[in-house]
């Protein structure tokens, strides 16, 4: 408990471009591994092992990005986001998970995480994802893009009766499909003849719709897939 | 201030990749061991895999009463409305519909939602916030149903199709009371209720008992006459108390023994399963990793294979072997193990059974993955499967060295024969986009 919230002095002097990161995971082994891997590239200012310690650590350390496990003692990653955002809505979260349960991943994204990566991501990619989340972009792995496409397409038959449903635009769908096919933002921009900035705008807009979209359709989506 | 604090990682002497993999694997296996240590009073019984479950079961989700109609409708593939209509139409005929419904309610087992072991464990230990999906039945629907039933009974009584009042009222009170108690016993077994709902449950039981008592009272009163009522009731009550006093300790002990035995059995089973699984998979892999620790590539491949398998076991849905999604996923895993190149599969949309042209498509996709893993030199292959109402598309992409699709030479027979021709023969299409240095993307498409 105490060690989980202790701020750590960075090994190297912090430069302004280094992002402050809080690491939340209930496995000390995994925290150690990530710290070992990305510690030289970002400032890991705190850690959390469950919902309570994570919330305390995030609120005291004010990180740029929180690396957040989806499954956590005390209610899961979504609970951390809710409690932190109630006090400080500006904190940005990146979900990191070993579970590929669509329901949980979508749940954390809907709670407010700005992206999702699996734990098998390489250190370099993780640092890159942290940077993008810190700069306000969304990080969509191919898998997350697949989940999101499913989430929205499962709701289409609901849309005919539900007027205020936020549906994905044609362009947003195209971008998501390319992400799911393994394209990087740069490649998507080239493919669709748009700028990288526009790709990022589309992805952020998808994220917003997902976080705002009404509960009903997602519940239905989950029910259809026997996720709940 | 020291460079390292209490939390910072012990600097592993080995290379970063190995340390990382070991850490990940450790994290995984730690996660697995968690459920085994948890004494859980009410673990759900998992249906055996591969066992066909063609048995009608009641469904709480979307049910109005006991879920008989929703369950039957799902079983027969009929619309729920039709089932409900059948029962309602059968009702006026000496309450036949009601009777059948009641019997089915008792006979049909409740559908048990099952989840992957990892998710269940995570739910139990509060590692995730599960949405409470026990949808509180619509108050409006219940009121409408009660009014409808009341009206129906009244109609039949006034039309003389029902029973005599002396029989009818005790019967009516008794059945409503029994229905309340039974329903409570029914749902209480499924969901452990807390707080307000629990209080509500008790209220339901009390109300039901009161109604049954009322029914008995009326029956006795009409049979023996109102003046003898207190005496008859007292006799009945004393008899009941006597029986209860005799039976109580025995019933209590049997019940607690039964519960304890069941708990022990389930716990032992769960532990044995877990131990067997860990032994078969994780321990073997860890042993292999130790022996090959000087070969980072082999270690990475082992760890990845183990991770995939464990994740599938913990969080995966039980996959049906005959669908496109499972066919593609299986092919990807196989090639991944064989060639040591990670293949990430993302599936979206409807899953479809593999038949005729789709079988050819799955084979073509497999060939494309194999090509990418074998020749492209890429360190990863992305596969995307999307099914819509009209078509199925599969994309296989790598960022490897690529080639000129205009000159598919003899050495690339796999592409021409196994992918392009196979797709065309089966009414589909294969589109290959590649250029040297840019990687390759193969797009397969089949109309449905």
XYZ file of C-alpha atoms in Angstrom, chain A residues 3 8-9 26-27 29 32 35-37 70-76 79 98-101 103-104 119-121 125 142-143 146 149-150 173 177 180-184 187 190-191 215 219 223 226-228, chain B residues 1-3 5 7-9 11-12 16 20 23-24 26-28 30-31 59 61 115 119 122 126-129 131 133 135 307 311 315 345-349 380 382 384 386 393 395 397 399 433 438 441:
98
model
C 5.140 1.444 -1.594
C 9.942 7.550 -7.499
C 12.828 9.761 -8.303
C -2.111 -5.535 -9.356
C 0.858 -7.664 -10.390
C 5.955 -8.412 -11.482
C 8.520 -4.101 -12.451
C 9.285 0.000 -15.282
C 12.381 -1.811 -16.421
C 11.366 -1.527 -20.033
C -8.457 -3.491 -16.910
C -8.902 -5.980 -14.069
C -8.074 -4.576 -10.662
C -9.066 -5.441 -7.095
C -11.734 -3.060 -5.920
C -13.875 -2.799 -9.021
C -11.638 -2.795 -12.080
C -13.761 2.360 -11.315
C -3.978 -9.255 -20.664
C -7.659 -10.009 -21.099
C -9.291 -9.747 -24.463
C -12.818 -9.777 -23.084
C -17.054 -6.307 -22.732
C -14.379 -5.250 -20.268
C 0.305 -6.454 -22.389
C 2.294 -8.128 -25.129
C 3.009 -4.743 -26.711
C 5.269 0.790 -29.004
C -6.342 -3.339 -34.312
C -8.169 -5.392 -31.722
C -12.503 -4.513 -34.143
C -16.756 -1.720 -35.074
C -18.678 -4.600 -33.568
C -15.822 3.389 -40.338
C -11.454 -0.780 -40.621
C -8.256 -3.182 -37.676
C -6.404 -4.295 -40.808
C -3.166 -3.281 -39.130
C -2.525 0.068 -40.809
C -0.624 2.749 -38.951
C -0.523 4.566 -43.816
C -1.860 7.906 -47.418
C -4.542 5.356 -48.230
C -26.210 2.598 -22.625
C -26.079 -3.435 -23.363
C -26.334 -9.288 -24.672
C -23.663 -13.359 -24.606
C -21.060 -11.222 -22.941
C -23.272 -10.446 -20.016
C 17.828 10.285 -2.860
C 18.729 6.954 -4.230
C 18.215 6.068 -7.780
C 13.265 3.126 -4.315
C 9.179 -0.134 -5.775
C 11.649 0.065 -8.573
C 12.380 -3.114 -10.383
C 17.494 -4.890 -12.509
C 17.475 -8.245 -14.126
C 15.493 -7.011 -21.649
C 10.095 -8.921 -20.067
C 7.737 -11.097 -16.158
C 4.751 -11.387 -18.419
C 4.893 -14.793 -14.315
C 2.116 -12.261 -14.300
C -0.039 -14.619 -16.268
C 0.017 -15.587 -10.973
C -3.320 -14.598 -12.358
C -34.455 -17.615 -19.502
C -33.455 -12.307 -19.462
C -18.302 -17.172 -18.525
C -13.639 -13.665 -16.106
C -12.225 -11.661 -11.833
C -14.126 -7.684 -7.607
C -11.465 -7.109 -10.227
C -13.993 -5.886 -12.729
C -17.254 -4.044 -12.561
C -23.048 -4.775 -15.178
C -27.944 -7.547 -16.140
C -33.130 -6.609 -15.751
C 0.015 -16.730 -23.544
C -5.848 -16.369 -22.619
C -11.147 -15.356 -21.267
C -6.288 -11.850 -35.960
C -9.136 -9.381 -35.555
C -12.643 -10.572 -36.312
C -15.633 -8.325 -36.760
C -19.272 -8.929 -37.538
C 4.208 -9.447 -37.671
C -2.190 -8.655 -39.375
C -8.742 -8.892 -40.399
C -15.236 -8.981 -41.498
C -13.856 -10.159 -46.484
C -7.381 -9.008 -45.281
C -1.282 -7.782 -44.350
C 5.024 -4.977 -43.713
C -1.515 -5.322 -53.450
C 6.153 -1.745 -49.138
C -1.828 -6.957 -48.491
